[in-house]
PDB file of N, CA, C and O in Angstrom:
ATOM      1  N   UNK A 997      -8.560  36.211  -3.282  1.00  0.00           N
ATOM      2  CA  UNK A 997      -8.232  34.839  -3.593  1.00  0.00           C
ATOM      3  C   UNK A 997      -9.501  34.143  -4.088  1.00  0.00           C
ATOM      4  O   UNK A 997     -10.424  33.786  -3.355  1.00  0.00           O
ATOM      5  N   UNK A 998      -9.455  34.020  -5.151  1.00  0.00           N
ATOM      6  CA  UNK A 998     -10.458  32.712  -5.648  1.00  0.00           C
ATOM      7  C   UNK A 998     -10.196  31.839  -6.204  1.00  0.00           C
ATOM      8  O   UNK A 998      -9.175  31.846  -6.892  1.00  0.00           O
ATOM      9  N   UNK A 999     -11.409  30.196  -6.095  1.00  0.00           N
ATOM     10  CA  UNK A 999     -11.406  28.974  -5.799  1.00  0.00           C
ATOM     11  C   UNK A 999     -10.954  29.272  -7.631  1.00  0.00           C
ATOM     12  O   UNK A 999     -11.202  30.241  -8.348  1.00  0.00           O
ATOM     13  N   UNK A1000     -10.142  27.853  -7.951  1.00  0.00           N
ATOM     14  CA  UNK A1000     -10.263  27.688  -9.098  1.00  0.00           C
ATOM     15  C   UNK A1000     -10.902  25.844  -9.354  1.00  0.00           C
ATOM     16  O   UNK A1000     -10.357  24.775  -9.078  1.00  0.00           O
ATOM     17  N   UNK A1001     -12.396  26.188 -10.055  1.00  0.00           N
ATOM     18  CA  UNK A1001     -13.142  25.272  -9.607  1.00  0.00           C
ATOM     19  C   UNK A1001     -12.424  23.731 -10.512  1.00  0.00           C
ATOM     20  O   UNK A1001     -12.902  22.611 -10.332  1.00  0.00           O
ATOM     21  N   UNK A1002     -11.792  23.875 -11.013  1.00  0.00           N
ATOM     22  CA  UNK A1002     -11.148  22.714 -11.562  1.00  0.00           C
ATOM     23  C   UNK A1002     -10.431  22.182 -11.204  1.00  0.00           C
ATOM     24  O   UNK A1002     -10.224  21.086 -11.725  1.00  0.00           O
ATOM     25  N   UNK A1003      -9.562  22.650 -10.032  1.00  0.00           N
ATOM     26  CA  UNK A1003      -8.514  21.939  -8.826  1.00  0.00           C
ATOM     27  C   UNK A1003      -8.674  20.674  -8.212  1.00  0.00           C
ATOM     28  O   UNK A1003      -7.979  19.661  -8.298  1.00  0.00           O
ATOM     29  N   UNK A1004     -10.339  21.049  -7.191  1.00  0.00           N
ATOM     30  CA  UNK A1004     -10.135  19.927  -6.685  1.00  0.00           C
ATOM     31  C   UNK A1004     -11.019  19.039  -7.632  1.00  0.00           C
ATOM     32  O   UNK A1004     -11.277  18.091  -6.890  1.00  0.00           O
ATOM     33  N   UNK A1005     -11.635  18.785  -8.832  1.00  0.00           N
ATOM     34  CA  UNK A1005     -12.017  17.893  -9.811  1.00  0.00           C
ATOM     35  C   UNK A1005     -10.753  17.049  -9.786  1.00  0.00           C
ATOM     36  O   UNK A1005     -10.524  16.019  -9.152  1.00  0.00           O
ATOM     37  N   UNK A1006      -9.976  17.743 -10.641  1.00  0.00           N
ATOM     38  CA  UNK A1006      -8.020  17.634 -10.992  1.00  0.00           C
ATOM     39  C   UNK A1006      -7.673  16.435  -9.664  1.00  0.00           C
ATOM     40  O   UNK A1006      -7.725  15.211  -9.782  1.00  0.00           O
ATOM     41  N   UNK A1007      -7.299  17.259  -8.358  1.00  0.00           N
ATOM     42  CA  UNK A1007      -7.061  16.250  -7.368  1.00  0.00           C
ATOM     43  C   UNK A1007      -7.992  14.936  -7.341  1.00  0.00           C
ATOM     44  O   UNK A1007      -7.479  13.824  -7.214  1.00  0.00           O
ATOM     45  N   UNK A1008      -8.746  15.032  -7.410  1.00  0.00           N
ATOM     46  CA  UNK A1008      -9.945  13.791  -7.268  1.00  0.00           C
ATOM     47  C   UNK A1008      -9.591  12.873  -8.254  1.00  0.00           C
ATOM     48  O   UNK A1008      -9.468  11.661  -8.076  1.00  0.00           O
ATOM     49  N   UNK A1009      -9.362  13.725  -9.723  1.00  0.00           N
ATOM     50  CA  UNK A1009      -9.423  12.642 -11.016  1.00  0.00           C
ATOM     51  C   UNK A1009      -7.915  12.030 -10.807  1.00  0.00           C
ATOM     52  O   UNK A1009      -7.869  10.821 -10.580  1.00  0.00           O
ATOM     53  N   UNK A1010      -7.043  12.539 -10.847  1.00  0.00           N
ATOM     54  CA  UNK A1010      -5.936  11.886 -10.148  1.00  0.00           C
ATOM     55  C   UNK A1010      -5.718  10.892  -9.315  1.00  0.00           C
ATOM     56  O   UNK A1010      -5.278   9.836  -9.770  1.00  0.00           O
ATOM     57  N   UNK A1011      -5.979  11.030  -7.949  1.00  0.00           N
ATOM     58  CA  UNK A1011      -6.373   9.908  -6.973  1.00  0.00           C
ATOM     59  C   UNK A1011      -7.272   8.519  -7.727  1.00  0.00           C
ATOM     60  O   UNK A1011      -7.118   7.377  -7.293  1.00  0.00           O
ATOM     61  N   UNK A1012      -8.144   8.812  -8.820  1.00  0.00           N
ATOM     62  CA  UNK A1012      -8.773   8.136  -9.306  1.00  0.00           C
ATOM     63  C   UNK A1012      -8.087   7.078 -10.173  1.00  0.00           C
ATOM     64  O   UNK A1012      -8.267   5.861 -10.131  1.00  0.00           O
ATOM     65  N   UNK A1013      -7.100   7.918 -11.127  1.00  0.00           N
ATOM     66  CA  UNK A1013      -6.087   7.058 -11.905  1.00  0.00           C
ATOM     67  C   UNK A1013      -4.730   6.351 -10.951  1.00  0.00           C
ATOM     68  O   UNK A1013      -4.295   5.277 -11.364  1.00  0.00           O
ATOM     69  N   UNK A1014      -4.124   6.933  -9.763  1.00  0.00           N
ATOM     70  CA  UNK A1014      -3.943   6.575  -9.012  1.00  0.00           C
ATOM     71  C   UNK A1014      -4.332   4.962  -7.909  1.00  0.00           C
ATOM     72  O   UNK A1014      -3.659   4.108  -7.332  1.00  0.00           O
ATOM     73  N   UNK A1015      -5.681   5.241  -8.088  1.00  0.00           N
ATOM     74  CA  UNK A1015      -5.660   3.496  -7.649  1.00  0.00           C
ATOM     75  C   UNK A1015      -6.492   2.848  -8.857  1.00  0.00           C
ATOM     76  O   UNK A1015      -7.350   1.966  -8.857  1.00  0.00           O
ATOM     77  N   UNK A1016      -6.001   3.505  -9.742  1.00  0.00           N
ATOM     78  CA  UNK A1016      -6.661   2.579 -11.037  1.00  0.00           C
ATOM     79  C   UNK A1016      -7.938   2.605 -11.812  1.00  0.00           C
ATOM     80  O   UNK A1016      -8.081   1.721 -12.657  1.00  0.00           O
ATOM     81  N   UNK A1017      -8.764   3.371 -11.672  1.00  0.00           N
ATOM     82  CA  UNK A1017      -9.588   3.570 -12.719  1.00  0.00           C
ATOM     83  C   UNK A1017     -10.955   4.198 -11.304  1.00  0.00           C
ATOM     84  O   UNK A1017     -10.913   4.536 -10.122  1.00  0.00           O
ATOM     85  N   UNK A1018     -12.132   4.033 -12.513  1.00  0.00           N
ATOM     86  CA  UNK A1018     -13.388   4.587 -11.276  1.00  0.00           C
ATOM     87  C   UNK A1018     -13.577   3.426 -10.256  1.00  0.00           C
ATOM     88  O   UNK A1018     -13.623   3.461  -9.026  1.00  0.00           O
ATOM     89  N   UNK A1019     -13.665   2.467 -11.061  1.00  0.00           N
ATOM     90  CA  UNK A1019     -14.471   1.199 -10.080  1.00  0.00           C
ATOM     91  C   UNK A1019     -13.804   0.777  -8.693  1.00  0.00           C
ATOM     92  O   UNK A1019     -14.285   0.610  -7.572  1.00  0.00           O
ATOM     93  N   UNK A1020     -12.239   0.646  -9.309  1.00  0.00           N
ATOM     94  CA  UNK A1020     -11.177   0.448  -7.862  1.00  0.00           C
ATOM     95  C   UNK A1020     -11.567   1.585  -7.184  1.00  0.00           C
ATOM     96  O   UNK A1020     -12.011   1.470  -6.041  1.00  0.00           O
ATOM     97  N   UNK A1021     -11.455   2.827  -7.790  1.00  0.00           N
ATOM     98  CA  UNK A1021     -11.244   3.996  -6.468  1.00  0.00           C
ATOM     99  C   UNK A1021     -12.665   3.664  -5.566  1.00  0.00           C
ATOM    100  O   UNK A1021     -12.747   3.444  -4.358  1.00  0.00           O
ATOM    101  N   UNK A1022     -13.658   3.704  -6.505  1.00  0.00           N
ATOM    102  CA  UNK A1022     -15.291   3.103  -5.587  1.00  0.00           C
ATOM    103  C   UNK A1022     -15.029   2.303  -4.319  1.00  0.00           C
ATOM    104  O   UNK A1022     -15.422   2.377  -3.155  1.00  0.00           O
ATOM    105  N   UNK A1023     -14.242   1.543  -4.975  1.00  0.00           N
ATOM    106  CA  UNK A1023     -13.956   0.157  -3.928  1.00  0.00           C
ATOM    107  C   UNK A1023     -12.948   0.729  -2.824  1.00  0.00           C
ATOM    108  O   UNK A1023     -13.169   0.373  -1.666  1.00  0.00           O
ATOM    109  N   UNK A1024     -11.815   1.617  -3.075  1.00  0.00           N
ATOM    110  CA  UNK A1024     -11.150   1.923  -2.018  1.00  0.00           C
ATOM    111  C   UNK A1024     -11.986   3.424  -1.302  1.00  0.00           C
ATOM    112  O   UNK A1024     -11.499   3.836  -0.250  1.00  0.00           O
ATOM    113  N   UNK A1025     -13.012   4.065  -1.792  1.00  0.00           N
ATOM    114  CA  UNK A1025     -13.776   4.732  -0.588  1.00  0.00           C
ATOM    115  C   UNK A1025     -15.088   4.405   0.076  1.00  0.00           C
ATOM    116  O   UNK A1025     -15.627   4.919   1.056  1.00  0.00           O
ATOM    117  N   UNK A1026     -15.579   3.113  -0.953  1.00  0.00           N
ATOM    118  CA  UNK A1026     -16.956   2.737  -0.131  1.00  0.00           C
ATOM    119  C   UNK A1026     -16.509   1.843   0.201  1.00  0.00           C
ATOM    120  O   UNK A1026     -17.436   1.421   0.892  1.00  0.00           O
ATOM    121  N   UNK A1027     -15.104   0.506   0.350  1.00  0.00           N
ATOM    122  CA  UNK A1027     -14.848  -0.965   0.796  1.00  0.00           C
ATOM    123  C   UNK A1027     -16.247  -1.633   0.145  1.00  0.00           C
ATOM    124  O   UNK A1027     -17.052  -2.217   0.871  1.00  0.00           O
ATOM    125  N   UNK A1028     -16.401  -1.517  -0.974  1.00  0.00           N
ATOM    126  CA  UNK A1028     -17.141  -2.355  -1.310  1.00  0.00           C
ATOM    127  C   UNK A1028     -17.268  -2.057  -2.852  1.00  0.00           C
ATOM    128  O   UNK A1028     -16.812  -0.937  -3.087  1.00  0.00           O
ATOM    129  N   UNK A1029     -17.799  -2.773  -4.125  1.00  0.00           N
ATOM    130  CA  UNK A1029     -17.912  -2.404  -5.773  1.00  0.00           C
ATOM    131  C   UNK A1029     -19.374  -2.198  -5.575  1.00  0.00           C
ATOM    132  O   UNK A1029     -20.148  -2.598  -4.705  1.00  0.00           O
ATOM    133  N   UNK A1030     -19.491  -1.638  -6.375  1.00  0.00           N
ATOM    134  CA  UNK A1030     -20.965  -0.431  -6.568  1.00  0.00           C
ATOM    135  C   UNK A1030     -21.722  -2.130  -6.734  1.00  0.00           C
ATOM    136  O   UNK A1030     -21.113  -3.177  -6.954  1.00  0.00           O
ATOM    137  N   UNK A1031     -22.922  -1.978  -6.581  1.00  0.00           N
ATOM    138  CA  UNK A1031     -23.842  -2.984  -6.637  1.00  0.00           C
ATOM    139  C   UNK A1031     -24.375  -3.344  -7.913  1.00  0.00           C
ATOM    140  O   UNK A1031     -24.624  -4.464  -8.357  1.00  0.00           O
ATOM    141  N   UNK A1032     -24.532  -2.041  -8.513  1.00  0.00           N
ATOM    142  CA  UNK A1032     -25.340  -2.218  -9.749  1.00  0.00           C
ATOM    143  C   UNK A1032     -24.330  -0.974 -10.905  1.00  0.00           C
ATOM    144  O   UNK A1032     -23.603  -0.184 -10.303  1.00  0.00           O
ATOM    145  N   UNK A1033     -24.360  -0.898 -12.376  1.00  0.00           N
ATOM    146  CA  UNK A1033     -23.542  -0.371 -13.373  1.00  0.00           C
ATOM    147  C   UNK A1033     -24.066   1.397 -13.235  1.00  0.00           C
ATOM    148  O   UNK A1033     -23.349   2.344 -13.557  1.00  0.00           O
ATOM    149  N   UNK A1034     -25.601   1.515 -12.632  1.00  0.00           N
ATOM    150  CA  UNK A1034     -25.746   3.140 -12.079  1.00  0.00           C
ATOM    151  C   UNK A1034     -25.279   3.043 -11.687  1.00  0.00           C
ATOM    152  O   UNK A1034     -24.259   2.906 -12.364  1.00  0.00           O
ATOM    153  N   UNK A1035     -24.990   2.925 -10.256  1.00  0.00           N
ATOM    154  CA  UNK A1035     -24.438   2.972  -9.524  1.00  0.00           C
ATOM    155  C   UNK A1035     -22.564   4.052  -9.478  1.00  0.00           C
ATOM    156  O   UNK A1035     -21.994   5.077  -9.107  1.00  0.00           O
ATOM    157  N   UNK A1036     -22.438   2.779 -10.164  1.00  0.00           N
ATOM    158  CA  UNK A1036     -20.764   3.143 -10.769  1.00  0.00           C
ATOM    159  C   UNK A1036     -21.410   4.788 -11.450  1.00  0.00           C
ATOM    160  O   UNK A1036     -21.386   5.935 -11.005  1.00  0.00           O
ATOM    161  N   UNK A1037     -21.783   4.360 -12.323  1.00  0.00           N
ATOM    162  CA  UNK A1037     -22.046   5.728 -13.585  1.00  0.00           C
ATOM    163  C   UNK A1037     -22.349   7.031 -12.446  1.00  0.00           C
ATOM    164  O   UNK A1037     -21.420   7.833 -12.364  1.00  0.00           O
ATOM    165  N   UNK A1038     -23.386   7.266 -11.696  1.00  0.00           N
ATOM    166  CA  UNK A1038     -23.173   8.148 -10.876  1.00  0.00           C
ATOM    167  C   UNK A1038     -22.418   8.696 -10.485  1.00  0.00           C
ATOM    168  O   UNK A1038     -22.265   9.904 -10.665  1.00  0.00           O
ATOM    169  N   UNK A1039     -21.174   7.418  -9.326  1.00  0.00           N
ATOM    170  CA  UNK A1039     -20.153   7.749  -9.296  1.00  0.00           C
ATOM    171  C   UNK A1039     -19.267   8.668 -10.293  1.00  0.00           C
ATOM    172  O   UNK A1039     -18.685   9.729 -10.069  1.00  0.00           O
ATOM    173  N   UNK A1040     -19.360   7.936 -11.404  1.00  0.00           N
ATOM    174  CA  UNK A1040     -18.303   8.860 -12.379  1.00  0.00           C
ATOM    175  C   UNK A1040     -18.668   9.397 -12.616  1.00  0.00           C
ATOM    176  O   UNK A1040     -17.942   9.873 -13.489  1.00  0.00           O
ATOM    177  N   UNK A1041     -20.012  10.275 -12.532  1.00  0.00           N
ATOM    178  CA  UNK A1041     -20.648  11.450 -12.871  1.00  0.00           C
ATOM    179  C   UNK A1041     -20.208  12.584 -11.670  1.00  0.00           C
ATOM    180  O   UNK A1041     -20.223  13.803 -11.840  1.00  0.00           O
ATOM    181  N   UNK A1042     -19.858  11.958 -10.554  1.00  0.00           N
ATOM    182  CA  UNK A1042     -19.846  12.803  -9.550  1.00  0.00           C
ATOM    183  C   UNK A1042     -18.512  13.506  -9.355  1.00  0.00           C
ATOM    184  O   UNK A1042     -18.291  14.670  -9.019  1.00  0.00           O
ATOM    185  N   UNK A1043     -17.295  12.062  -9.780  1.00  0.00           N
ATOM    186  CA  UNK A1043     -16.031  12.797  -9.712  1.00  0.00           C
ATOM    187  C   UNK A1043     -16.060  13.919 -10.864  1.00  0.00           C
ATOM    188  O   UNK A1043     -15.589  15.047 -10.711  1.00  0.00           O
ATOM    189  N   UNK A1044     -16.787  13.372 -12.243  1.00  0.00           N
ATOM    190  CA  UNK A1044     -16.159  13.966 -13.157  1.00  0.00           C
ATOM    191  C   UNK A1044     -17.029  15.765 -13.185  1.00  0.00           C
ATOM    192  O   UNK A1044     -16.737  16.676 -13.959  1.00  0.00           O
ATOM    193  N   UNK A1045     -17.913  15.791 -12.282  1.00  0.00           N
ATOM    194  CA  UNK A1045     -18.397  16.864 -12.112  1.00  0.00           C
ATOM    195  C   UNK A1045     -17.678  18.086 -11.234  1.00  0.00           C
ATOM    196  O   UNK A1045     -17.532  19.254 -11.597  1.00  0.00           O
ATOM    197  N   UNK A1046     -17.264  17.464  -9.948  1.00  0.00           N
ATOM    198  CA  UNK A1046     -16.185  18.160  -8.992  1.00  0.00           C
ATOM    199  C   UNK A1046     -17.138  19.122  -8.150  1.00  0.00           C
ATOM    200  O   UNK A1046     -16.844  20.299  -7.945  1.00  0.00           O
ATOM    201  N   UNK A1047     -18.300  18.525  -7.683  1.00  0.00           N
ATOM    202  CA  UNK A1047     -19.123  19.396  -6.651  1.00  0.00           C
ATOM    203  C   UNK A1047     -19.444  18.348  -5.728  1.00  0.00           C
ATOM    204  O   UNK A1047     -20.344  17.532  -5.529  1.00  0.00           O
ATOM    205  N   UNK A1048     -18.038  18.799  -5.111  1.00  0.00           N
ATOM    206  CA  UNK A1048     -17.976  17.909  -3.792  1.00  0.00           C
ATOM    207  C   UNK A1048     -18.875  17.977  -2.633  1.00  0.00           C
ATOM    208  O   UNK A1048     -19.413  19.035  -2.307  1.00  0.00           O
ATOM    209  N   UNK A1049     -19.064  16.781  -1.951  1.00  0.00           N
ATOM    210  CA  UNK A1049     -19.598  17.237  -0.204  1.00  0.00           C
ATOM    211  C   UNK A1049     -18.988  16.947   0.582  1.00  0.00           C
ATOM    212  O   UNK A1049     -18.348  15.922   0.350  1.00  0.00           O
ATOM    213  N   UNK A1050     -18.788  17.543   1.858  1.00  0.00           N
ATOM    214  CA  UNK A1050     -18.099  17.551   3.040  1.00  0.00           C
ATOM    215  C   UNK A1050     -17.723  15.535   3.051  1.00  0.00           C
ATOM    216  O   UNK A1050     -16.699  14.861   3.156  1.00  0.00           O
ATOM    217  N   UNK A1051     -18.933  15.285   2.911  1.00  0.00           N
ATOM    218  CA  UNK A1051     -19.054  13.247   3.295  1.00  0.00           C
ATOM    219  C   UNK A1051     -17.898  13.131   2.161  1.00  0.00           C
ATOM    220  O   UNK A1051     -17.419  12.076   2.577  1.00  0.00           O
ATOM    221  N   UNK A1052     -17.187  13.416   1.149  1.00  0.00           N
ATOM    222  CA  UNK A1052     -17.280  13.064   0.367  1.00  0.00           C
ATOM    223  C   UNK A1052     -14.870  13.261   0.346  1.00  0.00           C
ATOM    224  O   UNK A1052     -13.916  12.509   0.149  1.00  0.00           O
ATOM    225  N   UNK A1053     -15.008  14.149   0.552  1.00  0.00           N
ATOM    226  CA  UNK A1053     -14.032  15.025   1.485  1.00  0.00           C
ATOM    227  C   UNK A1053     -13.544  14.297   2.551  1.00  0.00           C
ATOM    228  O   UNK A1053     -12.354  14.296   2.869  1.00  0.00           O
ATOM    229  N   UNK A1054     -14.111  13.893   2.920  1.00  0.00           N
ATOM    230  CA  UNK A1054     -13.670  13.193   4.814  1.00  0.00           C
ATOM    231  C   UNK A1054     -13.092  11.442   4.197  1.00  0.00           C
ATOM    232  O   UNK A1054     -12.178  10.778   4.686  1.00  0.00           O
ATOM    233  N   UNK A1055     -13.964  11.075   3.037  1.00  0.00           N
ATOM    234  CA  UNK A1055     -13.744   9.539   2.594  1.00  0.00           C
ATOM    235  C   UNK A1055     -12.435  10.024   1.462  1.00  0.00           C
ATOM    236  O   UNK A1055     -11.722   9.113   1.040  1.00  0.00           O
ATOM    237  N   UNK A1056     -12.244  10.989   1.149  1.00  0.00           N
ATOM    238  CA  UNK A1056     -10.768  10.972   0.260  1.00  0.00           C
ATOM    239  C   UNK A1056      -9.627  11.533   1.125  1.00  0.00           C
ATOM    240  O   UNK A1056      -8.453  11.492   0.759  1.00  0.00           O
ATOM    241  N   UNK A1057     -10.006  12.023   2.211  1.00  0.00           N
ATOM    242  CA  UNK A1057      -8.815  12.149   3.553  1.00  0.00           C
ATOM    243  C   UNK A1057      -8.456  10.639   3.980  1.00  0.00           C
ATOM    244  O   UNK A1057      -7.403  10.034   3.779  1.00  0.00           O
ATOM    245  N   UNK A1058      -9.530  10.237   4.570  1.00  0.00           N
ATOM    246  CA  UNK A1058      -9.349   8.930   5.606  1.00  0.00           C
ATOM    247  C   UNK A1058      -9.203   7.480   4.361  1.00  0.00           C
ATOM    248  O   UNK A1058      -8.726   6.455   4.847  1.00  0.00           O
ATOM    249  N   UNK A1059      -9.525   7.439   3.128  1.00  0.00           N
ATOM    250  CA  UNK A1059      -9.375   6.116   2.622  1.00  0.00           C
ATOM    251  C   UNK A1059      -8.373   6.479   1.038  1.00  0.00           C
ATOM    252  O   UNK A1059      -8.053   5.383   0.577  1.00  0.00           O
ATOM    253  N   UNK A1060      -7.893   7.493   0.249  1.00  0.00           N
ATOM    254  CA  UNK A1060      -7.081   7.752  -0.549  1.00  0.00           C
ATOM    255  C   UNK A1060      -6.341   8.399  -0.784  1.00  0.00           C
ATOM    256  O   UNK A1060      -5.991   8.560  -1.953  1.00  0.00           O
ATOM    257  N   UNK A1061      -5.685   9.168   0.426  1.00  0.00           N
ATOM    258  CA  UNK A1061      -4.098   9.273   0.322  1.00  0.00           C
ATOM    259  C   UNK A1061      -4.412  10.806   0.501  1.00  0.00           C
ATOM    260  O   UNK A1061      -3.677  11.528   1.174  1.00  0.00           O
ATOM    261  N   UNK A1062      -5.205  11.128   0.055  1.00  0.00           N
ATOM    262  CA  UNK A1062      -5.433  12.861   0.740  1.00  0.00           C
ATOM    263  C   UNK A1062      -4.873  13.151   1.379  1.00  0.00           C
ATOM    264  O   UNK A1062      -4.449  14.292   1.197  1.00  0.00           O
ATOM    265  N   UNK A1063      -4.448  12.505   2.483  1.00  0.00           N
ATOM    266  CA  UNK A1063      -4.115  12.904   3.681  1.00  0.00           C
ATOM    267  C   UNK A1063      -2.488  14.196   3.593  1.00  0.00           C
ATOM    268  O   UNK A1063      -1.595  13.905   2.796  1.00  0.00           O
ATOM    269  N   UNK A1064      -2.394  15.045   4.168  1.00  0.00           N
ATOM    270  CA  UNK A1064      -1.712  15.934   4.211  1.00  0.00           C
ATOM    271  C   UNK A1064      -1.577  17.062   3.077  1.00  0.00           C
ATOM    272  O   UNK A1064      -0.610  17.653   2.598  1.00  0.00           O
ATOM    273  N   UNK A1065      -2.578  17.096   2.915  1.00  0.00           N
ATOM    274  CA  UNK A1065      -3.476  18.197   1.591  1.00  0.00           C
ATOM    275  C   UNK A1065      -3.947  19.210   2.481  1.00  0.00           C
ATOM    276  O   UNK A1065      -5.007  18.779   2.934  1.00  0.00           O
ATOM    277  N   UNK A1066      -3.733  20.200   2.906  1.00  0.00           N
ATOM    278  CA  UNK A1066      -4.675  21.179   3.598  1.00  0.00           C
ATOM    279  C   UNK A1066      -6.047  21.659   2.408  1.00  0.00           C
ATOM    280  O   UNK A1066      -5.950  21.664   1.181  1.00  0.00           O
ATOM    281  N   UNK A1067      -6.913  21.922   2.992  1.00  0.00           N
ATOM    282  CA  UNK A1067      -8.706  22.712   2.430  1.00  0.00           C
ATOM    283  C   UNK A1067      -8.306  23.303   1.608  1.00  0.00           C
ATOM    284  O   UNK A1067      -8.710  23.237   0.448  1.00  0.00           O
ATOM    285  N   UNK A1068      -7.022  24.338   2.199  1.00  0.00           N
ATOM    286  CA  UNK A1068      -6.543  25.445   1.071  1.00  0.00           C
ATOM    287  C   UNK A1068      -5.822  24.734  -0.090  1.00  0.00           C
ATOM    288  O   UNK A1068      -6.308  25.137  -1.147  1.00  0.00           O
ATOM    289  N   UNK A1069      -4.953  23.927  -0.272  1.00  0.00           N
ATOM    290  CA  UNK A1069      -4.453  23.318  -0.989  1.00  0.00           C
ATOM    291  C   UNK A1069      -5.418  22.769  -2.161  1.00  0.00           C
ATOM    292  O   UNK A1069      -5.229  22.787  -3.377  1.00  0.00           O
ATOM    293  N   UNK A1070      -6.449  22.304  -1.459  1.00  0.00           N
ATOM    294  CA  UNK A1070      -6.997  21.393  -2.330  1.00  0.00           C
ATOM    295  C   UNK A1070      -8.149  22.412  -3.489  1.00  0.00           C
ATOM    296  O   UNK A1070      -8.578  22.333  -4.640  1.00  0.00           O
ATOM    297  N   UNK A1071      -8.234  23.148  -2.538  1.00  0.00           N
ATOM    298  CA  UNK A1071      -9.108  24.211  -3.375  1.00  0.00           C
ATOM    299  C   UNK A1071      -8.525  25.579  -4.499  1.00  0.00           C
ATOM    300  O   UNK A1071      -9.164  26.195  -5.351  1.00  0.00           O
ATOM    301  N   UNK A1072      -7.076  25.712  -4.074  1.00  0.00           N
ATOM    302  CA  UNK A1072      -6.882  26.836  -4.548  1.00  0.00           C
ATOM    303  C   UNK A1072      -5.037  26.900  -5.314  1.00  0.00           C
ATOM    304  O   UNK A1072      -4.366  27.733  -5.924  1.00  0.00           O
ATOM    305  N   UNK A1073      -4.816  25.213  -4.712  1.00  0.00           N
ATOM    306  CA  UNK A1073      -3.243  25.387  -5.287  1.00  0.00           C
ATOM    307  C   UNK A1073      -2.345  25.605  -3.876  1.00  0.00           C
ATOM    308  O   UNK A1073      -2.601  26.178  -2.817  1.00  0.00           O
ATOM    309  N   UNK A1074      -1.414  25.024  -4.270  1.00  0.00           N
ATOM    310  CA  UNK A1074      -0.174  24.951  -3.364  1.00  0.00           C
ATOM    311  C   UNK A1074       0.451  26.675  -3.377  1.00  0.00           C
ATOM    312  O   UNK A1074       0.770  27.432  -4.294  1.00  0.00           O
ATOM    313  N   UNK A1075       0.431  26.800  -2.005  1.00  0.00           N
ATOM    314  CA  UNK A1075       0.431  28.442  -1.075  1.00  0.00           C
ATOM    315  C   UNK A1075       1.959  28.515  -1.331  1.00  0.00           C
ATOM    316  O   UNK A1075       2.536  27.457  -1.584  1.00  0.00           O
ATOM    317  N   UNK A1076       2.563  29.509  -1.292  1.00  0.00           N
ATOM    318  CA  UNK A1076       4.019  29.945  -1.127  1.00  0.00           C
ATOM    319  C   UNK A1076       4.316  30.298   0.060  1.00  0.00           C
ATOM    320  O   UNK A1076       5.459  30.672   0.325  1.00  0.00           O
TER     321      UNK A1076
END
């Protein structure tokens, strides 16, 4: 079984259009708008890259709807 590394990018960029663009989603996992326009840009450098971190993972469980996605799911596609 291997990761297909564009999955969870895919899930992420989704959730993203989902609450509406980069800046909202910012706002619904940090509760707050990026401070400064890096800021943001990072951000969208980070979804649009898809090399997630654990911190990163835990804030799209607990604040955008992740929730009931298993690890495997998110990494490799919906299991039979």
């Amino acid at each position: 079984m291997s990761a297909n590394h564009d999955l969870p990018r895919l899930h992420v960029k989704r959730l993203k259009d989902i609450h509406g663009g980069y800046k909202t989603f910012y706002e619904v996992l940090y509760e707050k708008p990026p401070e400064t326009h890096n800021e943001l840009q990072r951000f969208i450098n980070y979804v649009n890259r898809g090399n997630y971190n654990l911190d990163f993972l835990v804030l799209l469980v607990a604040k955008a709807g992740l929730k009931g996605m298993t690890l495997e799911e998110f990494l490799f596609g919906a299991t039979e």
